XYZ file of C-alpha atoms in Angstrom:
605
model
C -12.613 51.052 15.079
C -8.995 50.985 15.773
C -6.709 51.861 13.180
C -5.067 48.169 13.840
C -8.347 46.739 13.208
C -9.139 48.782 9.894
C -5.750 47.668 8.566
C -6.179 44.428 9.595
C -9.476 43.657 7.859
C -7.967 45.946 4.984
C -5.566 43.332 4.679
C -7.393 40.472 4.340
C -9.811 41.595 1.998
C -6.707 42.486 -0.034
C -5.162 38.978 0.380
C -7.856 36.949 0.522
C -8.126 35.664 -3.121
C -4.240 35.112 -3.302
C -4.609 32.863 -0.293
C -7.828 31.314 -1.368
C -5.976 30.678 -4.437
C -2.796 29.185 -2.796
C -4.739 27.075 -0.422
C -6.425 25.148 -3.155
C -2.886 24.612 -5.195
C -1.668 23.210 -1.983
C -4.969 20.963 -1.806
C -3.723 19.974 -5.392
C -0.538 19.233 -4.780
C -1.412 16.618 -1.479
C -3.722 15.129 -3.765
C -0.446 14.241 -6.049
C 1.263 13.171 -3.211
C -1.955 10.984 -1.986
C -2.001 9.662 -5.587
C 1.115 8.122 -5.741
C 1.076 6.758 -2.333
C -1.964 4.987 -3.034
C -0.036 3.162 -6.057
C 2.208 1.766 -2.933
C 0.129 0.228 -0.668
C 2.326 -0.767 2.457
C 1.240 -4.252 3.816
C 3.177 -6.396 6.103
C 3.125 -9.923 7.212
C 4.366 -13.443 8.655
C 5.479 -16.734 7.272
C 3.319 -19.193 8.721
C 4.851 -22.176 6.759
C 7.008 -23.618 3.934
C 5.909 -26.533 2.046
C 7.011 -28.096 -1.058
C 8.992 -24.876 -2.149
C 6.396 -22.768 -1.383
C 5.557 -20.085 1.350
C 2.677 -19.669 3.069
C 1.754 -16.193 4.585
C -0.740 -15.120 6.876
C -2.040 -12.150 4.212
C -5.180 -12.762 2.618
C -8.029 -11.626 0.740
C -9.266 -8.061 2.270
C -5.344 -7.198 2.789
C -3.827 -4.755 0.017
C -2.409 -7.233 -1.869
C -2.796 -9.563 -5.075
C -1.372 -12.378 -7.639
C 1.993 -11.049 -8.978
C 2.834 -8.724 -6.143
C 6.311 -8.938 -4.823
C 7.381 -8.755 -1.513
C 10.782 -8.311 0.365
C 11.563 -11.487 2.978
C 13.622 -10.910 6.006
C 14.569 -12.507 9.166
C 14.159 -11.118 12.592
C 17.249 -10.859 14.713
C 18.305 -10.162 18.557
C 16.182 -7.517 20.085
C 17.981 -4.267 20.741
C 17.208 -2.645 24.388
C 18.225 0.902 25.519
C 21.487 0.291 27.447
C 20.205 3.180 30.352
C 16.678 2.953 29.880
C 16.187 -0.572 29.183
C 13.475 0.134 26.849
C 12.939 -2.382 23.576
C 14.309 -0.379 20.797
C 13.046 -3.209 18.002
C 14.678 -6.319 16.600
C 17.482 -6.265 14.172
C 16.518 -7.878 10.606
C 18.244 -9.587 7.956
C 16.852 -9.232 4.258
C 16.824 -12.501 2.300
C 15.357 -11.147 -0.814
C 12.163 -11.307 -2.867
C 9.130 -13.237 -3.088
C 6.207 -13.168 -5.501
C 2.373 -14.200 -4.697
C 1.106 -16.930 -6.731
C -2.056 -17.134 -4.515
C -4.449 -15.006 -2.320
C -6.648 -16.930 -0.801
C -9.244 -16.449 2.103
C -6.941 -17.676 4.906
C -3.845 -17.360 3.431
C -1.955 -16.375 0.393
C 0.904 -18.805 -1.532
C 4.520 -17.616 -2.745
C 7.511 -18.605 -4.650
C 10.970 -17.132 -3.938
C 12.522 -15.098 -6.612
C 16.061 -16.672 -5.948
C 16.591 -20.622 -5.546
C 19.190 -19.307 -2.888
C 16.197 -17.517 -0.657
C 15.176 -20.121 2.081
C 12.410 -18.936 4.248
C 11.394 -20.591 7.679
C 8.294 -20.227 9.818
C 8.407 -16.526 11.565
C 10.349 -14.914 9.050
C 8.598 -11.612 8.245
C 7.437 -9.918 4.556
C 6.493 -6.451 3.879
C 6.157 -4.302 0.943
C 8.890 -3.536 -1.531
C 8.547 0.392 -1.036
C 7.957 0.962 2.647
C 9.991 4.257 2.164
C 9.162 5.833 -1.434
C 12.167 7.370 -2.745
C 12.190 9.682 -5.620
C 13.420 12.858 -7.453
C 11.303 15.595 -9.476
C 12.761 16.275 -12.787
C 11.386 17.857 -16.058
C 12.360 16.825 -19.789
C 13.005 20.733 -20.361
C 15.035 23.358 -18.690
C 12.505 25.152 -16.163
C 12.362 28.907 -16.192
C 13.576 30.459 -12.743
C 10.623 31.661 -11.028
C 8.152 30.303 -13.377
C 4.748 28.664 -12.227
C 6.198 25.397 -12.537
C 9.431 26.127 -10.620
C 7.050 27.160 -7.926
C 5.227 24.323 -7.854
C 7.720 21.837 -7.842
C 9.418 23.284 -4.823
C 6.108 23.127 -3.145
C 5.550 19.710 -4.780
C 8.537 18.762 -2.834
C 7.649 20.133 0.317
C 4.565 18.032 0.173
C 6.694 14.873 -0.510
C 9.131 15.647 2.409
C 5.905 16.373 4.931
C 5.035 12.858 4.226
C 6.833 10.299 6.320
C 6.545 7.212 3.632
C 8.540 9.496 0.821
C 12.306 10.024 0.911
C 13.723 13.022 -0.855
C 17.565 12.607 -1.687
C 19.737 15.573 -1.555
C 21.065 15.062 -4.922
C 22.214 17.556 -7.462
C 20.621 16.231 -10.761
C 21.501 19.386 -12.887
C 25.323 18.906 -11.790
C 24.859 14.917 -12.496
C 23.580 15.364 -16.110
C 26.155 18.116 -16.889
C 29.095 15.948 -15.397
C 27.816 12.761 -17.410
C 27.168 14.332 -20.567
C 23.435 13.284 -20.713
C 20.737 15.039 -22.555
C 18.005 16.317 -20.106
C 15.411 14.801 -22.680
C 16.870 11.273 -22.183
C 15.789 11.321 -18.758
C 12.752 9.309 -19.445
C 14.982 6.285 -21.233
C 15.320 3.170 -19.398
C 19.145 3.189 -19.177
C 19.321 6.714 -18.109
C 17.224 5.938 -15.586
C 18.874 2.778 -14.288
C 22.415 5.018 -14.255
C 20.540 7.309 -12.076
C 19.177 4.761 -9.489
C 22.573 3.495 -9.116
C 24.142 7.066 -8.565
C 21.201 8.715 -6.716
C 19.742 5.303 -4.803
C 16.380 6.760 -6.124
C 13.431 4.059 -7.043
C 11.479 6.537 -9.337
C 11.697 9.721 -11.066
C 8.581 12.044 -11.226
C 8.109 14.319 -14.579
C 5.698 16.991 -13.833
C 4.389 19.683 -16.502
C 2.182 22.388 -16.454
C -0.731 22.793 -18.944
C -3.704 24.928 -19.797
C -6.837 23.502 -20.379
C -9.969 25.507 -21.475
C -8.235 28.370 -19.588
C -7.582 26.571 -16.592
C -3.874 25.326 -15.097
C -3.229 21.645 -14.906
C -0.582 19.707 -13.193
C 0.073 16.803 -15.515
C 2.585 13.851 -14.071
C 4.329 10.891 -14.994
C 6.006 8.346 -12.323
C 8.573 6.371 -13.781
C 10.558 3.171 -12.177
C 14.275 3.805 -12.481
C 15.164 -0.118 -12.142
C 12.782 -0.945 -15.190
C 11.805 2.523 -16.787
C 8.377 1.306 -16.883
C 5.429 4.114 -16.362
C 4.032 3.814 -12.569
C 1.445 6.287 -12.706
C 0.260 8.964 -14.999
C -2.163 11.477 -13.718
C -3.624 14.979 -14.264
C -4.958 17.594 -11.400
C -6.561 20.989 -11.464
C -4.787 23.608 -9.865
C -5.653 27.041 -8.505
C -9.540 25.805 -8.438
C -9.914 22.420 -6.949
C -12.715 22.949 -4.341
C -16.234 22.852 -5.912
C -19.698 23.552 -3.836
C -22.777 21.434 -3.592
C -24.838 23.707 -5.280
C -22.157 23.807 -8.354
C -24.562 21.338 -10.916
C -22.380 18.273 -11.280
C -23.640 14.975 -11.281
C -21.590 12.181 -9.077
C -19.442 10.435 -11.287
C -15.952 8.390 -10.966
C -12.986 10.563 -10.071
C -14.869 13.975 -10.015
C -14.247 14.731 -6.045
C -16.758 17.189 -4.309
C -14.918 18.582 -1.399
C -17.125 21.150 0.350
C -20.676 21.345 1.487
C -22.829 24.728 1.275
C -24.695 25.732 4.246
C -28.610 25.995 4.292
C -31.166 26.319 6.942
C -32.760 23.446 8.677
C -35.706 22.622 10.834
C -34.091 21.206 13.868
C -35.658 22.370 17.151
C -34.040 21.566 20.710
C -36.483 20.271 23.112
C -35.240 18.996 26.139
C -31.776 17.212 28.065
C -31.625 14.883 30.376
C -28.442 13.810 32.150
C -27.073 10.931 33.388
C -24.254 10.173 36.160
C -22.296 7.830 34.189
C -20.067 7.969 30.781
C -22.789 7.056 27.868
C -20.690 4.757 25.262
C -23.067 4.122 22.890
C -26.852 3.348 22.461
C -29.236 2.260 19.508
C -32.984 2.298 19.073
C -35.044 -0.673 18.185
C -38.060 -2.894 18.963
C -36.496 -5.394 21.358
C -39.850 -7.589 22.583
C -41.657 -7.101 19.127
C -44.477 -5.164 20.058
C -44.034 -2.526 17.492
C -42.906 -0.151 20.185
C -39.111 1.358 20.045
C -36.842 1.061 23.076
C -33.786 2.824 23.804
C -30.649 0.122 24.140
C -27.847 2.088 25.883
C -24.282 0.957 27.619
C -21.674 2.129 29.663
C -18.443 0.262 29.983
C -20.171 -2.784 31.550
C -24.260 -2.285 31.832
C -26.644 -2.943 28.990
C -29.543 -0.359 29.762
C -33.046 -0.211 28.405
C -34.959 2.766 28.236
C -38.696 3.454 26.814
C -39.379 6.677 25.207
C -41.986 8.658 27.213
C -42.680 12.395 25.601
C -39.295 13.720 24.904
C -37.279 11.767 27.816
C -36.116 8.480 28.478
C -37.400 6.537 31.525
C -35.347 3.267 32.407
C -37.195 -0.054 32.308
C -34.365 -2.716 32.750
C -30.518 -3.154 33.296
C -28.172 -6.114 33.062
C -24.747 -5.534 34.652
C -21.459 -7.462 33.949
C -18.309 -7.664 35.704
C -16.973 -4.032 36.160
C -13.111 -3.286 35.027
C -13.067 -6.700 33.784
C -15.400 -5.641 30.762
C -15.278 -2.580 28.597
C -18.278 -2.168 26.268
C -17.245 -0.463 22.915
C -20.507 0.032 21.118
C -23.991 -1.534 21.042
C -26.132 -2.124 17.872
C -29.864 -3.131 17.443
C -31.698 -5.145 14.615
C -33.730 -8.240 13.778
C -31.025 -10.102 12.258
C -32.317 -13.391 13.244
C -35.677 -12.779 11.623
C -37.845 -13.546 14.340
C -39.907 -10.199 14.680
C -37.687 -9.120 17.348
C -34.196 -7.143 17.734
C -31.265 -8.510 19.144
C -28.684 -6.807 21.141
C -25.349 -6.871 19.572
C -22.373 -5.780 22.418
C -19.002 -5.254 20.891
C -17.158 -5.895 24.081
C -13.232 -5.463 25.019
C -12.686 -8.260 27.599
C -9.027 -8.265 29.090
C -7.033 -7.678 26.141
C -9.178 -9.548 23.545
C -12.625 -8.924 21.991
C -15.139 -10.832 23.843
C -18.640 -9.692 22.191
C -21.730 -10.988 22.854
C -25.390 -10.931 21.299
C -28.698 -10.547 23.575
C -32.314 -11.157 23.077
C -35.341 -11.047 24.891
C -36.982 -14.413 25.991
C -39.807 -14.715 28.606
C -38.809 -10.967 29.804
C -35.384 -11.801 29.873
C -32.292 -10.778 28.083
C -30.038 -14.156 27.190
C -26.979 -14.554 25.326
C -27.737 -16.046 22.035
C -23.790 -15.672 21.088
C -20.946 -15.347 23.523
C -17.428 -14.782 23.398
C -17.404 -13.645 19.971
C -13.999 -12.209 18.660
C -15.927 -9.671 16.341
C -16.400 -5.828 16.191
C -20.125 -5.148 15.309
C -21.981 -2.572 13.691
C -25.384 -2.721 12.066
C -26.450 -0.247 9.246
C -29.729 0.346 8.751
C -29.339 2.643 5.354
C -32.596 4.728 4.630
C -34.616 2.571 7.062
C -33.818 -0.680 5.069
C -33.410 -4.240 6.408
C -30.798 -4.112 9.094
C -27.219 -5.492 7.793
C -24.814 -6.800 9.966
C -21.155 -6.061 9.590
C -18.307 -7.981 11.588
C -14.437 -7.195 11.715
C -11.678 -9.216 13.298
C -9.028 -7.719 15.460
C -5.592 -8.055 13.696
C -2.231 -9.483 14.641
C -0.526 -6.405 15.408
C -3.250 -3.869 15.401
C -6.872 -3.587 16.856
C -8.566 -3.870 13.199
C -7.855 -6.621 10.539
C -8.210 -5.720 7.090
C -11.770 -6.823 5.579
C -15.217 -6.375 6.920
C -17.528 -9.508 6.867
C -21.059 -9.170 6.096
C -22.929 -11.996 8.733
C -26.747 -13.620 8.046
C -28.451 -16.068 10.384
C -28.338 -19.501 8.421
C -29.509 -22.637 10.405
C -29.256 -21.379 13.671
C -26.340 -19.653 13.391
C -24.597 -16.232 12.775
C -22.399 -17.090 9.344
C -20.243 -14.513 7.570
C -21.318 -15.028 3.955
C -18.977 -12.555 1.973
C -15.989 -10.205 2.712
C -16.516 -6.545 1.219
C -13.559 -4.761 -0.616
C -11.998 -2.050 1.471
C -9.305 -1.214 -0.747
C -9.329 2.441 -0.772
C -5.659 3.412 -1.559
C -3.795 5.560 1.483
C -7.199 5.044 3.549
C -7.181 1.210 2.929
C -6.926 0.719 6.899
C -10.894 0.963 6.961
C -12.361 0.181 10.436
C -16.620 -0.820 10.133
C -16.822 2.069 13.040
C -17.451 5.590 10.776
C -18.538 3.218 7.749
C -22.085 2.756 5.955
C -23.134 1.301 2.702
C -26.022 2.295 0.126
C -26.885 3.302 -3.160
C -27.031 7.227 -2.588
C -26.792 8.392 -6.110
C -29.616 6.053 -7.286
C -27.462 4.208 -9.649
C -28.537 0.915 -8.318
C -25.049 0.410 -7.532
C -23.705 0.366 -3.746
C -21.233 3.078 -2.699
C -19.343 3.252 0.453
C -19.909 6.440 2.921
C -17.037 6.666 5.727
C -14.786 8.487 7.792
C -11.199 8.199 7.172
C -8.261 8.251 9.785
C -7.775 11.997 8.900
C -11.343 12.683 9.845
C -12.910 13.394 6.400
C -16.053 12.350 5.079
C -15.481 10.202 1.911
C -17.832 8.239 -0.291
C -16.174 5.559 -2.958
C -17.915 3.839 -5.877
C -18.003 -0.040 -5.700
C -14.921 0.165 -7.845
C -12.754 1.822 -5.176
C -13.000 5.278 -6.940
C -13.102 8.465 -4.836
C -16.423 10.417 -5.482
C -16.759 12.749 -2.511
C -14.147 13.729 0.172
C -15.022 16.727 2.501
C -12.467 19.742 3.592
C -14.180 19.739 6.812
C -13.303 17.305 9.656
C -15.888 15.428 11.268
C -15.907 12.558 13.819
C -12.570 13.628 15.987
C -13.579 10.848 18.647
C -11.117 10.872 21.576
C -11.742 7.544 22.848
C -9.173 4.680 21.703
C -9.331 1.191 20.663
C -6.401 -0.415 21.610
C -7.026 -4.470 21.394
C -4.442 -6.348 20.294
C -1.709 -3.390 20.216
C 0.709 -5.605 21.968
C 0.586 -9.464 21.342
C 3.032 -12.148 21.165
C 3.281 -13.939 17.869
C 5.631 -17.476 17.913
C 8.636 -15.954 19.737
C 8.332 -12.287 18.515
C 6.790 -9.241 20.318
C 5.020 -7.043 17.729
C 3.404 -3.478 18.528
C 0.803 -2.029 16.278
C -0.839 1.540 17.116
C -4.356 2.329 18.991
C -7.096 3.132 16.628
C -9.774 5.949 17.155
C -13.267 5.229 17.300
C -15.115 7.310 14.501
C -18.722 6.948 15.505
C -21.626 6.492 13.402
C -22.476 7.848 9.759
C -26.357 7.474 9.673
C -28.448 7.415 6.331
C -31.639 8.545 6.862
C -34.578 9.193 4.544
C -37.452 11.890 5.292
C -40.230 11.664 2.967
C -39.122 11.765 -0.395
C -35.602 13.197 0.759
C -32.466 11.468 2.043
C -30.231 12.909 4.419
C -26.628 11.949 5.941
C -26.394 12.726 9.811
C -22.567 12.821 11.134
C -20.950 14.004 14.377
C -18.463 16.944 14.459
C -16.177 16.949 17.664
C -14.580 20.294 17.783
C -11.192 20.224 18.877
C -8.313 22.198 19.954
C -6.209 22.729 17.076
C -8.755 21.611 14.355
C -8.018 18.952 12.159
C -4.244 19.239 12.386
C -3.254 17.505 15.797
C -4.640 13.986 15.028
C -2.706 12.082 17.688
C -3.845 14.661 20.053
C -7.744 15.152 20.578
C -8.844 17.404 23.174
C -12.623 18.026 22.422
C -13.889 21.328 23.475
C -17.389 20.902 22.338
C -19.480 18.932 19.752
C -22.671 19.024 17.475
C -24.518 17.153 14.533
C -24.415 17.727 11.052
C -27.482 17.199 8.450
C -26.305 16.675 4.903
C -28.906 16.245 2.526
C -28.317 14.007 -0.537
C -28.906 16.040 -3.920
C -27.952 14.658 -7.318
C -25.022 17.162 -7.746
C -23.522 15.669 -4.243
C -23.952 16.514 -0.538
C -25.592 20.123 1.080
C -25.351 20.763 4.530
C -29.142 21.373 5.661
C -28.979 21.823 9.441
C -27.256 21.296 12.389
C -27.370 21.424 16.355
C -26.140 24.198 18.466
C -22.358 23.254 19.923
C -22.683 21.548 23.562
C -20.045 20.856 25.693
C -18.175 17.694 25.898
C -17.565 14.670 23.057
C -20.614 13.613 20.909
C -20.415 9.900 21.982
C -23.519 8.893 20.227
C -26.623 9.709 17.999
C -29.878 8.031 16.600
C -33.010 9.066 15.150
C -36.581 7.621 15.996
C -39.743 8.225 13.539
C -43.039 9.363 14.797
C -45.071 9.193 11.783
C -48.173 9.827 13.525
C -46.830 13.335 14.868
C -45.259 13.869 11.228
C -41.784 14.206 12.705
C -38.456 12.665 13.818
C -36.523 12.997 17.197
C -32.828 13.225 17.178
C -31.236 12.150 20.190
C -27.540 13.061 20.702
C -25.328 11.943 23.689
C -22.441 14.069 24.938
C -19.798 13.299 27.525
C -18.213 15.576 29.981
C -15.399 13.576 31.435
C -14.709 14.178 35.157
C -11.164 14.988 36.740
C -9.943 15.190 40.299
C -12.853 17.704 41.172
C -15.591 16.640 39.000
C -17.699 13.499 37.951
C -18.151 12.544 34.477
C -21.617 13.310 33.396
C -23.514 12.310 29.961
C -26.430 14.062 28.618
C -28.781 13.625 25.902
C -30.210 16.261 24.007
C -33.495 15.730 22.068
C -34.411 17.748 19.091
C -37.463 17.583 16.868
C -36.399 17.362 13.373
C -39.667 18.309 10.727
C -39.557 19.305 7.223
């Protein structure tokens, strides 16, 4: 061992507790930032009509709005173009005032202006009052230099500054208090907060303090509005040790968040590999002819292919192609939704720049369209082998996904939405149906939502929207983009959104009396930090066991080259095992072709 390596290892051992403590503290401060951001959901909309003094908006149920919310009304002006490049830089905006929501309906909402001088017209825009959240951090008592609180405040301010939604003005609060002759203890009073708003231009003041609870340090904070003096939020987070492993005996309760899953061993055995000379987009497993035997339904960008499971491999038995370069399949889901004993095939399809999904069913040995030109994304979930549930989501005005996910049933010969799921999950409110499933995972007769969020963490939410579990690890990280509706013409306005990354499936599987979550993991250059630049090196599948005290990793497949495009599980009761099929894709380049592989694993307990 070289001297350099010796001292490197010695240094890591010596500093490991310090680094661990610092990392846990940073996570706690990030949680504070997240909690405050969740209190100010960002929303944008358009005025679609003005009738009898009421303003009709395109905001509706499923959007992060409620009766009583106030929104800023503005009018679009001339479009700005760069004089050299000709690139469109956006539009001028004129602020008109504020409006208040008086009704939020299934298709639109109604609002009233807060001033009779406000005159809205069709095409005006509305957005949340606080697109940028400006705040100052203050204390009611003088902070000792070098104290734990001073260090935490400094780190907390850095955490706010790293979040683009927060604005921290360069304002000398101490000097202002001295010049104004204001006692620090009076900072929480409404009139003093009003003076501070006028002087510093801030909307909120955060008052943190450190307390000891059973020998543990906690950061308690209050957030006050400067325009009214009202308390917006109050909470407390644990410092120094905010991560618990799944083996700590803790019941799943609201607001107590598990963040890491301890590893264990599992019985997943690699059996074989089958290659395909095209890019596998997705596949699902079901009984499409009603004979009791499962088939594999696979799609590439424009073809639907049916495979029979033979031994540990797949054999193609049918194929249906659509127009290449006109269609772009995004996913395939299989399930008996109409209740006739045969599984339908639900294809989510990008047709040109819109959704043109469709549904196939086998009739007289031919696949026929039962529902076509559907403007829905589809996803079928089958938690723990239960009856399949069809979920659908529409494309938004400016972005690939609209808020709100519908449950669809087959009634009176038609597929009909029956209700919309609540997806108001704070800073992760932009929920998409990919990377999402629903089930009663903690056996309390309530349905929890399990999802991969936009930052690639696995989250579990209670029916009331409280966070129960959040992983430290990064999952998903699918490199593929969905860009439907990113540029769309609304009246005479051109609005642009942002593409959304596909998030893969989260499967809930039962095995005997045990229950599991199967979740994809694409390993990228740069880990989970480079969310806008996803370069996948290799991928694998992880299996998490569901225990009374949370999740625990029980098995994982070996890493394979390429990104994980899809996976499924097939049960073979007579053989007392399940097969796991994992599809990976290695994208080709100038000197090679794109190749997909399906790896087969035996899963036994």
